[in-house]
CSV table of C-alpha atoms and ligand atoms in Angstrom, one decimal:
chain,number,residue,atom,x,y,z
A,1,MET,CA,0.0,0.0,0.0
A,2,GLU,CA,1.3,3.5,-0.9
A,3,SER,CA,1.0,5.6,2.3
A,4,GLY,CA,2.4,8.8,1.0
A,5,LEU,CA,4.6,9.0,4.2
A,6,ASP,CA,8.4,9.2,4.0
A,7,TYR,CA,10.4,7.0,6.3
A,8,TYR,CA,11.2,9.5,9.0
A,9,SER,CA,7.6,10.7,9.2
A,10,ALA,CA,6.4,7.1,9.4
A,11,ARG,CA,9.0,6.4,12.1
A,12,ALA,CA,8.1,9.4,14.1
A,13,LEU,CA,4.5,8.3,14.1
A,14,LEU,CA,5.3,4.9,15.2
A,15,GLU,CA,7.6,6.2,18.0
A,16,TRP,CA,4.6,8.5,19.1
A,17,GLN,CA,2.3,5.4,19.3
A,18,ILE,CA,4.9,3.4,21.2
A,19,GLU,CA,5.2,6.5,23.8
A,20,LEU,CA,1.3,6.3,24.1
A,21,GLY,CA,1.6,2.6,25.0
A,22,ALA,CA,1.0,0.7,21.8
A,23,THR,CA,2.7,-2.7,22.2
A,24,GLU,CA,1.5,-4.4,19.0
A,25,ALA,CA,0.8,-3.6,15.4
A,26,ILE,CA,-2.6,-4.6,14.3
A,27,GLY,CA,-4.8,-3.8,11.3
A,28,ASP,CA,-8.1,-1.9,11.3
A,29,ALA,CA,-10.1,-4.9,10.3
A,30,PRO,CA,-10.3,-8.1,12.2
A,31,VAL,CA,-8.5,-11.2,10.6
A,32,ASP,CA,-9.6,-14.8,11.2
A,33,ARG,CA,-6.3,-16.4,11.0
A,34,TYR,CA,-7.8,-20.0,11.4
A,35,ALA,CA,-9.6,-19.4,8.0
A,36,LEU,CA,-6.5,-18.4,6.1
A,37,PRO,CA,-4.7,-20.9,3.8
A,38,ASP,CA,-1.6,-22.4,5.3
A,39,THR,CA,1.2,-20.8,3.2
A,40,SER,CA,4.1,-21.9,5.5
A,41,PRO,CA,7.0,-23.4,3.4
A,42,LYS,CA,6.9,-27.3,3.6
A,43,PRO,CA,10.2,-29.2,3.7
A,44,LYS,CA,10.8,-31.2,0.6
A,45,LYS,CA,10.5,-34.9,1.6
A,46,ALA,CA,13.9,-36.1,0.2
A,47,GLU,CA,15.7,-33.1,1.7
A,48,ALA,CA,13.9,-33.5,5.0
A,49,ALA,CA,14.8,-37.1,5.3
A,50,THR,CA,18.6,-36.7,4.2
A,51,ALA,CA,19.6,-33.3,5.6
A,52,ALA,CA,21.9,-33.5,8.7
A,53,PRO,CA,20.7,-31.6,11.6
A,54,THR,CA,22.3,-28.3,11.5
A,55,LYS,CA,23.6,-26.8,14.8
A,56,PRO,CA,23.0,-23.1,14.9
A,57,LYS,CA,26.4,-21.3,14.9
A,58,ALA,CA,26.8,-19.4,18.2
A,59,VAL,CA,28.3,-16.0,17.6
A,60,ASP,CA,30.0,-14.3,20.6
A,61,PRO,CA,29.3,-10.5,20.0
A,62,VAL,CA,32.0,-9.4,22.4
A,63,ALA,CA,34.6,-11.8,20.8
A,64,THR,CA,33.5,-10.4,17.4
A,65,ALA,CA,33.7,-6.8,18.5
A,66,LEU,CA,37.2,-7.5,20.0
A,67,SER,CA,38.6,-9.1,16.8
A,68,VAL,CA,37.2,-6.5,14.3
A,69,ALA,CA,38.2,-3.5,16.6
A,70,GLN,CA,41.7,-4.9,17.0
A,71,ALA,CA,42.1,-5.3,13.2
A,72,ALA,CA,41.3,-1.6,12.7
A,73,SER,CA,44.6,0.3,12.2
A,74,SER,CA,43.2,3.7,11.7
A,75,LEU,CA,40.1,5.8,12.9
A,76,ASP,CA,38.7,5.4,9.3
A,77,GLN,CA,39.1,1.7,9.5
A,78,LEU,CA,37.5,1.6,13.0
A,79,ARG,CA,34.5,3.7,11.9
A,80,SER,CA,34.0,1.1,8.8
A,81,ALA,CA,34.3,-1.8,11.2
A,82,MET,CA,31.7,-0.3,13.5
A,83,GLU,CA,29.4,0.6,10.6
A,84,ALA,CA,29.7,-3.1,9.5
A,85,PHE,CA,29.1,-4.5,13.1
A,86,GLU,CA,25.6,-6.2,13.2
A,87,GLN,CA,25.5,-7.6,16.6
A,88,CYS,CA,24.2,-4.6,18.5
A,89,GLU,CA,20.4,-4.3,18.4
A,90,LEU,CA,20.7,-0.5,18.9
A,91,LYS,CA,21.9,-0.2,15.3
A,92,ARG,CA,18.5,-1.2,14.0
A,93,GLY,CA,16.7,1.5,15.8
A,94,ALA,CA,19.1,4.3,15.0
A,95,ARG,CA,19.4,6.5,11.9
A,96,GLN,CA,23.0,6.2,11.6
A,97,LEU,CA,26.4,5.6,13.4
A,98,VAL,CA,27.6,8.5,15.6
A,99,PHE,CA,31.3,7.9,15.6
A,100,ALA,CA,33.1,11.0,16.7
A,101,ASP,CA,33.6,14.8,16.3
A,102,GLY,CA,36.4,17.1,16.8
A,103,THR,CA,40.1,16.9,16.3
A,104,PRO,CA,41.7,13.4,16.2
A,105,GLY,CA,45.0,13.4,18.0
A,106,ALA,CA,43.9,16.2,20.4
A,107,ARG,CA,45.4,16.0,23.9
A,108,VAL,CA,41.9,15.9,25.4
A,109,MET,CA,39.3,13.1,24.5
A,110,ILE,CA,35.9,13.4,25.9
A,111,ILE,CA,33.7,10.3,26.3
A,112,GLY,CA,30.0,10.9,26.6
A,113,GLU,CA,27.2,8.4,27.0
A,114,ALA,CA,25.2,7.8,23.7
A,115,PRO,CA,23.7,9.9,21.0
A,116,GLY,CA,20.2,11.6,21.5
A,117,ARG,CA,17.8,12.7,19.0
A,118,GLU,CA,19.9,15.5,17.5
A,119,GLU,CA,23.1,13.4,17.3
A,120,ASP,CA,21.2,10.5,15.7
A,121,ARG,CA,20.0,13.1,13.0
A,122,GLU,CA,23.3,14.8,12.5
A,123,GLY,CA,25.6,11.8,12.9
A,124,LYS,CA,27.9,13.7,15.4
A,125,PRO,CA,28.2,13.5,19.1
A,126,PHE,CA,27.0,16.4,21.5
A,127,VAL,CA,25.2,18.7,19.0
A,128,GLY,CA,22.0,19.1,20.9
A,129,ARG,CA,21.5,21.4,24.0
A,130,ALA,CA,23.9,19.4,26.2
A,131,GLY,CA,26.4,19.6,23.3
A,132,GLN,CA,26.1,23.4,23.2
A,133,LEU,CA,26.7,23.6,26.9
A,134,LEU,CA,29.6,21.3,26.6
A,135,ASP,CA,31.1,23.7,23.9
A,136,ARG,CA,30.7,26.7,26.3
A,137,MET,CA,32.2,24.8,29.2
A,138,LEU,CA,35.3,23.8,26.9
A,139,ALA,CA,35.5,27.4,25.6
A,140,ALA,CA,35.8,28.6,29.3
A,141,ILE,CA,39.3,26.8,29.5
A,142,ASP,CA,40.2,27.6,25.9
A,143,LEU,CA,39.3,24.2,24.4
A,144,ASP,CA,37.5,23.9,21.2
A,145,ARG,CA,36.5,20.7,19.3
A,146,ARG,CA,37.5,22.3,16.1
A,147,GLU,CA,41.1,22.6,17.4
A,148,ASN,CA,42.1,20.8,20.3
A,149,VAL,CA,39.4,18.3,21.6
A,150,TYR,CA,38.2,14.9,20.4
A,151,ILE,CA,34.7,13.7,21.3
A,152,THR,CA,33.0,10.4,21.2
A,153,ASN,CA,30.5,8.3,23.2
A,154,VAL,CA,30.4,4.9,24.9
A,155,LEU,CA,27.7,3.9,22.4
A,156,PRO,CA,27.6,4.9,18.8
A,157,TRP,CA,23.9,4.4,18.2
A,158,ARG,CA,20.9,6.2,20.0
A,159,PRO,CA,19.2,3.9,22.4
A,160,PRO,CA,15.3,3.9,21.8
A,161,GLN,CA,13.6,6.8,23.6
A,162,ASN,CA,16.9,7.8,25.0
A,163,ARG,CA,16.7,4.9,27.6
A,164,ASP,CA,19.8,4.1,29.6
A,165,PRO,CA,22.3,1.9,27.8
A,166,LYS,CA,22.1,-1.8,29.0
A,167,PRO,CA,25.3,-3.3,30.6
A,168,GLU,CA,25.4,-5.9,27.8
A,169,GLU,CA,25.3,-3.1,25.1
A,170,ILE,CA,28.2,-1.3,26.9
A,171,GLY,CA,30.1,-4.6,27.2
A,172,MET,CA,29.7,-5.4,23.5
A,173,MET,CA,30.8,-1.9,22.3
A,174,LYS,CA,33.7,-1.6,24.7
A,175,PRO,CA,36.4,-3.1,22.5
A,176,PHE,CA,35.4,-0.5,20.0
A,177,LEU,CA,35.7,2.3,22.6
A,178,GLU,CA,39.2,0.9,23.8
A,179,ARG,CA,40.4,0.7,20.2
A,180,HIS,CA,39.1,4.3,19.6
A,181,VAL,CA,41.1,5.7,22.5
A,182,ALA,CA,44.2,3.8,21.3
A,183,LEU,CA,44.0,5.2,17.9
A,184,ALA,CA,43.1,8.7,18.8
A,185,LYS,CA,46.1,8.8,21.2
A,186,PRO,CA,44.9,11.5,23.7
A,187,GLU,CA,46.9,12.6,26.8
A,188,VAL,CA,43.9,12.6,29.1
A,189,LEU,CA,40.3,11.3,29.1
A,190,VAL,CA,37.2,13.2,30.3
A,191,VAL,CA,34.4,10.8,31.2
A,192,MET,CA,31.0,12.6,31.4
A,193,GLY,CA,28.3,11.1,33.8
A,194,ASN,CA,27.7,7.9,35.5
A,195,ILE,CA,27.4,5.8,32.3
A,196,SER,CA,30.9,6.7,31.0
A,197,CYS,CA,32.3,6.3,34.4
A,198,GLN,CA,30.9,2.9,34.6
A,199,ALA,CA,32.2,1.9,31.1
A,200,VAL,CA,35.6,3.4,31.3
A,201,LEU,CA,36.5,3.2,35.1
A,202,GLY,CA,34.1,0.3,36.2
A,203,LYS,CA,32.7,2.7,38.8
A,204,ARG,CA,29.5,4.6,39.6
A,205,GLY,CA,28.8,7.6,41.8
A,206,ILE,CA,29.7,10.6,39.7
A,207,THR,CA,29.0,13.0,42.6
A,208,ARG,CA,31.8,11.3,44.6
A,209,LEU,CA,34.1,10.6,41.6
A,210,ARG,CA,34.0,13.9,39.8
A,211,GLY,CA,37.0,16.0,39.8
A,212,ASN,CA,39.3,13.2,41.0
A,213,TRP,CA,41.9,11.9,38.6
A,214,ASP,CA,41.8,8.1,38.0
A,215,GLN,CA,43.5,5.8,35.6
A,216,ALA,CA,42.1,3.6,32.7
A,217,MET,CA,43.1,2.6,29.3
A,218,ASP,CA,46.8,3.5,30.2
A,219,LEU,CA,45.6,7.2,30.6
A,220,PRO,CA,44.7,9.7,33.2
A,221,VAL,CA,41.0,10.0,33.5
A,222,ILE,CA,38.9,12.8,35.0
A,223,PRO,CA,35.1,12.1,35.6
A,224,MET,CA,32.8,15.1,35.4
A,225,PHE,CA,29.1,15.9,35.6
A,226,HIS,CA,27.4,15.2,32.3
A,227,PRO,CA,26.2,18.5,30.7
A,228,ALA,CA,22.7,17.2,30.4
A,229,TYR,CA,22.7,16.8,34.1
A,230,LEU,CA,23.9,20.4,34.5
A,231,LEU,CA,21.2,21.6,32.3
A,232,ARG,CA,18.8,20.1,34.8
A,233,GLN,CA,20.7,21.0,37.9
A,234,PRO,CA,22.4,24.3,37.0
A,235,GLN,CA,23.4,24.8,40.8
A,236,MET,CA,26.1,22.0,40.1
A,237,LYS,CA,27.8,24.2,37.6
A,238,ARG,CA,30.1,25.5,40.3
A,239,GLN,CA,31.6,22.0,40.8
A,240,ALA,CA,31.7,21.5,37.0
A,241,TRP,CA,33.7,24.8,36.8
A,242,ALA,CA,36.2,23.5,39.5
A,243,ASP,CA,36.6,20.3,37.5
A,244,LEU,CA,37.3,22.2,34.4
A,245,LEU,CA,39.9,24.2,36.1
A,246,GLU,CA,41.5,21.0,37.3
A,247,LEU,CA,41.6,19.7,33.8
A,248,LYS,CA,43.2,23.0,32.6
A,249,ALA,CA,45.8,22.8,35.3
A,250,ARG,CA,46.8,19.4,34.3
A,251,LEU,CA,47.1,20.3,30.6
A,252,ARG,CA,49.3,23.2,31.7
A,253,GLY,CA,51.4,21.1,33.9
A,254,ALA,CA,51.9,18.4,31.4
A,255,SER,CA,52.6,20.8,28.4
B,301,LIG,N1,24.7,13.0,25.4
B,301,LIG,C1,25.7,12.3,25.4
B,301,LIG,O1,26.3,11.6,26.2
B,301,LIG,N2,26.2,12.2,24.1
B,301,LIG,C2,25.8,12.9,23.1
B,301,LIG,O2,26.4,12.8,22.0
B,301,LIG,C3,24.8,13.6,23.3
B,301,LIG,C4,24.2,13.7,24.5
């Protein structure tokens, strides 16, 4: 049937219905499925008798991610490997891969959580409201993604309805993140919010962890409040400012 709707409008309508609580797609006329002819394919007799029982091949998504990530020897190759990776369900609900933005090889690499609606649309991390705040925060300490910051996320695909990433999704995509860091070669990592802290440091409790240097992936790591949290809790910007100054001092000292 020709609906006249383009893909994105149809998808927006479907998402709206899911938000309203629809759980099943049904037609507007009842269907008596018992009265329908059986059209399921029948196994051919000879084949059915002789075919050896086939064991379904078990694919270990983490092992697959590890081997394809390790094989990438440049950021472009890593992006292609991630684009070709089919094991993460999030890929099917997202418009596109959100790989990274900014300056590869910069001293500072920021790791956010996952793309939101704007990022999914544009294919770049941190371009929505939280991203605009992040840019202002960075500018306050003379950092700019166009010159001296590289930005990515723990997950490269938008989770449906912006839900929290699941631990198995984080675990599956972590080999890509590790390879991403190794290929981008920053001097320090900034992990924004609890999800990134958990993925990179294996720890939660951003209020306690923020501003304190830690170590992961062979690099110094500083956890900070996520800018989306700062938009909701602007009174926490004072602590975020202190953390930015801490980062600036570290960069000065190390230069
Ligand atoms: N929040 C994130 O953690 N990452 C983005 O790219 C956008 C919002």
